[in-house]
Amino acid sequence: MTARQIDGKQIAADLRAAIALGVDELEEAHRVTPGLAVVLVGEDPASQVYVRNKGKATLEAGMKSFEHKLPATTTQAELLEIVQRLNADDSIDGILVQLPLPKHIDASAVLDAIHPDKDVDGFHPINAGRLAIGRPGLVPCTPSGSMRLIRSVEPKLAGKHAVVIGRSNIVGKPMGQLLLAADCTVTIAHSKTADLPAMARQADILIAAVGRPEMVTGDWVKQGAIVIDVGINRVPAAEGKTKLVGDVQYASAAAKAGAITPVPGGVGPMTIACLLENTLRAAKLRRGIKL
Ligand code: NDP
């Protein structure tokens, strides 16, 4: 079998177009333009690119974008003060503090300070709790984008066995919760899982969120499975250059899978689209407007 490639770029573009329509409707009906504030501390080059892309996408969706670029010497107290100001600012619906933060700042303390109703990354313990017990809230963007990709090839998820490799708070755990809410039988695997390839081979839906370049090979994949590659790894390429690869070895996995996401062009574009979706959702939830 040669897998169908799941086109995350196209699905994300469609979602962003739908969000832009939703923003227009919100403006017409309620005179509200959602606003997203992104806070960047320091000069990490990858983070600078992410923040620039998020700002651009926010404006393209018709929302207001606010960027706060702070020096690497910013203290935790100063950062917390900015977060509190954004919490109190009625023109801001979503607050995102770009990670990683400099080492002298406790990231958990900062993320916990974001008001849960403006927590568009979905990392606040209240939103993690809401997701765990099935209450409405804001869900982390990468897992919710991955769910959309899965549903694009298989709308009927009940009873499927999903194996998620990775148990981080931002990807693996919320991914497991979303699949469970969709009535899958979920296994969350990690670095201590015994015989991981055998576990992976049981999966109707296999999610790799590990951070190890091309760890998942074709012989880990059940015939016809849906494979979602969350990994983004920069590895050396020819002529001293680098390239991006996922956690899945694409060619061998695609020979077994029914559908598979590429890297780049799979999960990555969905993450920003779902951030915009969360911002629109937050703008409505905060004002009691029907979703
Ligand atoms: P973390 O490093 O926080 O978590 C990695 C997880 O993988 C851990 O649970 C770890 O297990 C597990 N793991 C590590 N090595 C192995 C192994 N050899 N066998 C089995 N499990 C293993 O990473 P993230 O969850 O933040 O990110 C995962 C990947 O997704 C990364 O490549 C990251 O770049 C990418 N990513 C992509 C995004 C996107 O937009 N596409 C967004 C966010 C992340 P243990 O808990 O036991 O240590």
Coordinates of C-alpha atoms and ligand atoms in Angstrom, one line a residue:
M1 CA 0.0 0.0 0.0
T2 CA 1.2 3.5 -0.7
A3 CA -0.3 5.9 1.8
R4 CA -2.5 8.9 1.0
Q5 CA -0.5 12.0 2.0
I6 CA -2.5 14.2 4.3
D7 CA -2.1 17.8 3.1
G8 CA -1.7 19.8 6.3
K9 CA -0.9 23.0 4.3
Q10 CA -4.2 22.9 2.4
I11 CA -6.3 21.8 5.4
A12 CA -4.8 24.7 7.4
A13 CA -5.4 27.2 4.6
D14 CA -9.1 26.1 4.5
L15 CA -9.4 26.4 8.3
R16 CA -7.8 29.9 8.2
A17 CA -10.2 31.0 5.5
A18 CA -13.1 29.8 7.7
I19 CA -11.7 31.6 10.7
A20 CA -11.4 34.8 8.7
L21 CA -15.1 34.5 7.9
G22 CA -15.9 33.9 11.5
V23 CA -14.0 37.1 12.4
D24 CA -16.0 39.1 9.9
E25 CA -19.3 37.7 11.3
L26 CA -18.2 38.5 14.8
E27 CA -17.4 42.1 13.8
E28 CA -20.7 42.5 12.0
A29 CA -22.9 41.0 14.7
H30 CA -21.1 42.2 17.9
R31 CA -18.6 44.9 16.8
V32 CA -15.8 42.8 18.3
T33 CA -12.4 42.2 16.6
P34 CA -10.4 39.4 18.4
G35 CA -6.9 40.5 19.5
L36 CA -3.9 38.2 20.1
A37 CA -0.9 39.3 22.1
V38 CA 2.3 37.4 21.7
V39 CA 5.1 37.9 24.2
L40 CA 8.7 37.1 23.2
V41 CA 11.6 37.3 25.7
G42 CA 15.1 37.2 24.3
E43 CA 16.5 36.8 20.8
D44 CA 16.2 33.0 20.1
P45 CA 16.1 33.0 16.2
A46 CA 13.6 30.2 15.9
S47 CA 11.2 31.9 18.3
Q48 CA 11.6 35.1 16.4
V49 CA 10.5 33.4 13.2
Y50 CA 7.5 31.7 15.0
V51 CA 6.4 35.0 16.5
R52 CA 6.7 36.8 13.2
N53 CA 4.6 34.1 11.4
K54 CA 2.0 34.1 14.2
G55 CA 1.7 37.9 13.9
K56 CA 1.3 37.8 10.1
A57 CA -1.3 35.0 10.3
T58 CA -3.3 36.9 12.9
L59 CA -3.5 40.0 10.7
E60 CA -4.4 37.9 7.7
A61 CA -7.3 36.4 9.6
G62 CA -8.6 40.0 10.2
M63 CA -7.7 40.0 13.9
K64 CA -5.6 42.5 15.9
S65 CA -2.0 41.4 16.6
F66 CA 0.0 42.8 19.5
E67 CA 3.7 41.9 19.8
H68 CA 5.7 42.4 23.0
K69 CA 9.4 41.9 22.3
L70 CA 11.3 42.0 25.6
P71 CA 15.1 41.8 26.2
A72 CA 16.6 38.5 27.5
T73 CA 17.4 40.4 30.7
T74 CA 13.7 40.8 31.5
T75 CA 13.0 39.7 35.1
Q76 CA 10.2 37.2 36.0
A77 CA 8.5 40.0 38.0
E78 CA 8.5 42.3 34.9
L79 CA 7.1 39.6 32.7
L80 CA 4.4 38.7 35.2
E81 CA 3.4 42.4 35.3
I82 CA 3.0 42.4 31.5
V83 CA 0.9 39.3 31.6
Q84 CA -1.3 40.9 34.3
R85 CA -1.7 44.0 32.2
L86 CA -2.7 41.8 29.2
N87 CA -5.1 39.9 31.4
A88 CA -6.9 43.1 32.3
D89 CA -6.9 44.6 28.8
D90 CA -10.3 44.1 27.2
S91 CA -8.9 44.4 23.6
I92 CA -6.9 41.3 24.2
D93 CA -8.6 37.9 23.8
G94 CA -5.6 35.6 23.6
I95 CA -2.2 35.8 25.3
L96 CA 0.7 33.6 24.1
V97 CA 4.1 33.6 25.8
Q98 CA 6.6 32.1 23.4
L99 CA 8.6 29.3 24.8
P100 CA 11.4 28.6 25.7
L101 CA 11.8 31.4 28.2
P102 CA 15.3 32.4 29.4
K103 CA 16.6 30.1 32.2
H104 CA 16.2 32.6 35.0
I105 CA 12.4 32.7 34.5
D106 CA 10.1 30.0 35.8
A107 CA 8.0 29.2 32.7
S108 CA 5.3 27.4 34.8
A109 CA 4.8 30.5 37.0
V110 CA 4.3 32.7 33.9
L111 CA 2.0 30.3 32.1
D112 CA -0.1 29.9 35.3
A113 CA -0.4 33.7 35.5
I114 CA -2.2 33.9 32.1
H115 CA -6.0 34.1 32.6
P116 CA -7.4 30.7 31.6
D117 CA -10.0 32.3 29.4
K118 CA -7.2 34.0 27.4
D119 CA -4.9 31.0 27.4
V120 CA -4.9 30.4 23.7
D121 CA -2.0 27.9 24.0
G122 CA -4.2 25.8 26.3
F123 CA -1.3 25.2 28.7
H124 CA -2.9 26.5 31.9
P125 CA -3.7 23.8 34.5
I126 CA -7.4 24.9 34.4
N127 CA -7.6 24.2 30.7
A128 CA -5.7 20.9 31.1
G129 CA -8.2 20.0 33.8
R130 CA -11.2 21.0 31.6
L131 CA -9.8 18.9 28.8
A132 CA -9.3 15.9 31.1
I133 CA -12.9 16.0 32.5
G134 CA -14.6 16.9 29.2
R135 CA -15.6 20.5 29.9
P136 CA -15.4 23.2 27.3
G137 CA -12.1 25.2 27.3
L138 CA -9.1 26.1 25.2
V139 CA -7.2 23.0 23.9
P140 CA -3.5 23.0 23.0
C141 CA -3.0 23.8 19.3
T142 CA -0.8 21.0 18.0
P143 CA -3.0 18.2 19.3
S144 CA -6.2 19.8 18.1
G145 CA -4.6 20.4 14.7
S146 CA -3.6 16.8 14.6
M147 CA -7.1 15.7 15.4
R148 CA -8.4 17.7 12.4
L149 CA -5.9 15.9 10.2
I150 CA -7.0 12.5 11.5
R151 CA -10.7 13.4 10.9
S152 CA -9.9 14.6 7.4
V153 CA -9.1 11.0 6.4
E154 CA -11.3 9.1 8.9
P155 CA -14.4 10.6 10.4
K156 CA -15.4 7.5 12.4
L157 CA -12.9 7.2 15.2
A158 CA -14.9 5.2 17.7
G159 CA -13.3 1.9 18.7
K160 CA -10.0 2.6 16.9
H161 CA -6.8 1.9 18.8
A162 CA -4.7 5.0 19.0
V163 CA -1.1 4.9 20.1
V164 CA 0.5 8.2 21.0
I165 CA 4.3 8.1 21.4
G166 CA 5.2 10.9 23.7
R167 CA 3.7 12.2 27.0
S168 CA 4.5 15.9 27.1
N169 CA 2.0 18.3 28.6
I170 CA 1.8 20.2 25.3
V171 CA 1.5 17.4 22.8
G172 CA 1.3 13.8 24.0
K173 CA -1.1 14.0 27.0
P174 CA -3.6 16.4 25.4
M175 CA -3.5 14.3 22.2
G176 CA -4.4 11.2 24.3
Q177 CA -7.3 13.1 25.9
L178 CA -8.7 14.3 22.5
L179 CA -8.5 10.8 21.1
L180 CA -10.2 9.4 24.2
A181 CA -12.9 12.0 23.9
A182 CA -13.4 10.8 20.3
D183 CA -14.0 7.2 21.7
C184 CA -10.7 5.8 20.7
T185 CA -8.9 3.2 22.9
V186 CA -5.8 5.1 23.7
T187 CA -2.3 4.0 24.6
I188 CA 0.3 6.7 25.6
A189 CA 3.8 5.4 25.1
H190 CA 7.1 7.0 26.3
S191 CA 10.7 6.4 26.8
K192 CA 10.1 3.6 29.3
T193 CA 7.5 1.7 27.2
A194 CA 8.6 -2.0 26.7
D195 CA 8.8 -3.1 23.1
L196 CA 7.6 0.1 21.6
P197 CA 7.7 -1.2 18.0
A198 CA 5.3 -4.0 18.9
M199 CA 3.0 -1.5 20.7
A200 CA 3.1 0.9 17.7
R201 CA 2.2 -2.0 15.3
Q202 CA -1.1 -2.4 17.2
A203 CA -2.2 1.2 16.3
D204 CA -4.9 2.0 13.9
I205 CA -3.8 5.6 14.5
L206 CA -0.2 6.2 15.3
I207 CA 1.0 9.6 16.6
A208 CA 4.7 10.3 16.9
A209 CA 5.5 13.2 19.2
V210 CA 9.0 12.3 20.4
G211 CA 11.6 14.7 19.1
R212 CA 13.8 11.9 17.7
P213 CA 14.5 12.1 14.0
E214 CA 12.9 9.3 12.0
M215 CA 12.7 7.0 14.9
V216 CA 9.4 5.4 13.7
T217 CA 10.2 3.2 10.7
G218 CA 7.9 1.3 8.4
D219 CA 8.1 -2.0 10.4
W220 CA 6.5 -0.1 13.4
V221 CA 3.4 0.6 11.2
K222 CA 0.3 -1.5 10.9
Q223 CA -0.9 -2.0 7.4
G224 CA -3.4 0.8 6.5
A225 CA -2.8 2.8 9.7
I226 CA -3.1 6.6 9.9
V227 CA 0.3 8.0 10.9
I228 CA 0.6 11.5 12.3
D229 CA 4.1 12.9 12.5
V230 CA 4.3 15.7 15.0
G231 CA 8.1 15.8 15.1
I232 CA 10.1 18.7 13.9
N233 CA 13.9 17.9 13.9
R234 CA 16.6 19.8 12.1
V235 CA 19.3 17.4 10.9
P236 CA 22.5 17.8 8.8
A237 CA 22.0 17.5 5.0
A238 CA 24.3 17.7 2.0
E239 CA 26.8 20.5 1.5
G240 CA 26.9 21.6 5.1
K241 CA 23.2 22.5 5.0
T242 CA 20.4 21.3 7.3
K243 CA 16.9 20.0 6.6
L244 CA 13.7 19.3 8.6
V245 CA 12.6 15.7 9.3
G246 CA 9.9 14.3 11.5
D247 CA 9.9 11.6 14.1
V248 CA 8.8 9.1 11.3
Q249 CA 10.9 7.8 8.5
Y250 CA 8.5 8.9 5.8
A251 CA 9.2 6.6 2.9
S252 CA 9.2 3.3 4.8
A253 CA 6.1 4.3 6.9
A254 CA 4.2 5.5 3.8
A255 CA 4.7 2.1 2.2
K256 CA 2.6 0.6 5.0
A257 CA 0.3 3.3 6.2
G258 CA -3.2 4.2 4.8
A259 CA -2.6 7.9 5.3
I260 CA 0.4 9.9 6.6
T261 CA 1.4 13.4 7.3
P262 CA 4.6 14.8 5.7
V263 CA 7.2 17.0 7.5
P264 CA 7.2 19.8 6.6
G265 CA 3.6 20.5 5.5
G266 CA 1.7 18.2 7.9
V267 CA 1.0 19.1 11.5
G268 CA 3.2 22.3 11.5
P269 CA 0.8 24.5 9.5
M270 CA -2.2 23.3 11.6
T271 CA -0.6 24.6 14.8
I272 CA -0.9 28.3 13.8
A273 CA -4.3 27.8 12.3
C274 CA -5.6 26.3 15.6
L275 CA -4.0 29.1 17.5
L276 CA -6.2 31.5 15.4
E277 CA -9.2 29.3 16.0
N278 CA -8.5 29.4 19.8
T279 CA -8.3 33.2 19.7
L280 CA -11.6 33.5 17.9
R281 CA -13.1 31.0 20.3
A282 CA -11.7 32.9 23.3
A283 CA -13.2 36.1 22.0
K284 CA -16.6 34.5 21.9
L285 CA -16.4 32.5 25.1
R286 CA -15.3 35.5 27.1
R287 CA -18.4 37.5 26.0
G288 CA -20.8 34.6 26.2
I289 CA -21.3 34.6 22.4
K290 CA -22.5 31.3 20.9
L291 CA -19.6 29.3 19.3
Ligands
NDP1 P1 9.2 16.5 24.7 O1 10.7 16.4 24.6 O2 8.6 17.4 25.8 O3 8.6 15.1 24.9 C1 9.0 14.0 24.2 C2 8.3 12.7 24.6 O4 8.9 11.7 23.8 C3 8.5 12.4 26.1 O5 7.3 12.0 26.6 C4 9.6 11.2 26.0 O6 9.4 10.2 27.0 C5 9.3 10.6 24.7 N1 10.5 9.9 24.2 C6 11.7 10.4 24.0 N2 12.5 9.5 23.6 C7 11.8 8.4 23.4 C8 12.1 7.1 22.9 N3 13.3 6.8 22.5 N4 11.1 6.2 22.9 C9 9.9 6.5 23.3 N5 9.5 7.7 23.7 C10 10.5 8.7 23.8 O7 8.7 16.9 23.3 P2 7.3 17.6 22.8 O8 6.2 16.8 23.1 O9 7.4 19.1 23.1 O10 7.6 17.6 21.2 C11 7.7 16.3 20.5 C12 8.1 16.6 19.1 O11 7.1 17.4 18.4 C13 9.4 17.4 18.9 O12 10.0 17.0 17.7 C14 8.9 18.9 18.7 O13 9.8 19.6 17.9 C15 7.6 18.6 17.9 N6 6.6 19.6 18.1 C16 6.0 20.0 16.9 C17 5.0 21.0 16.9 C18 4.4 21.4 15.7 O14 3.8 22.4 15.6 N7 4.4 20.5 14.6 C19 4.6 21.7 18.2 C20 5.2 21.1 19.4 C21 6.2 20.1 19.3 P3 9.6 10.5 28.6 O15 8.4 11.3 29.1 O16 9.6 9.1 29.2 O17 10.9 11.3 28.7

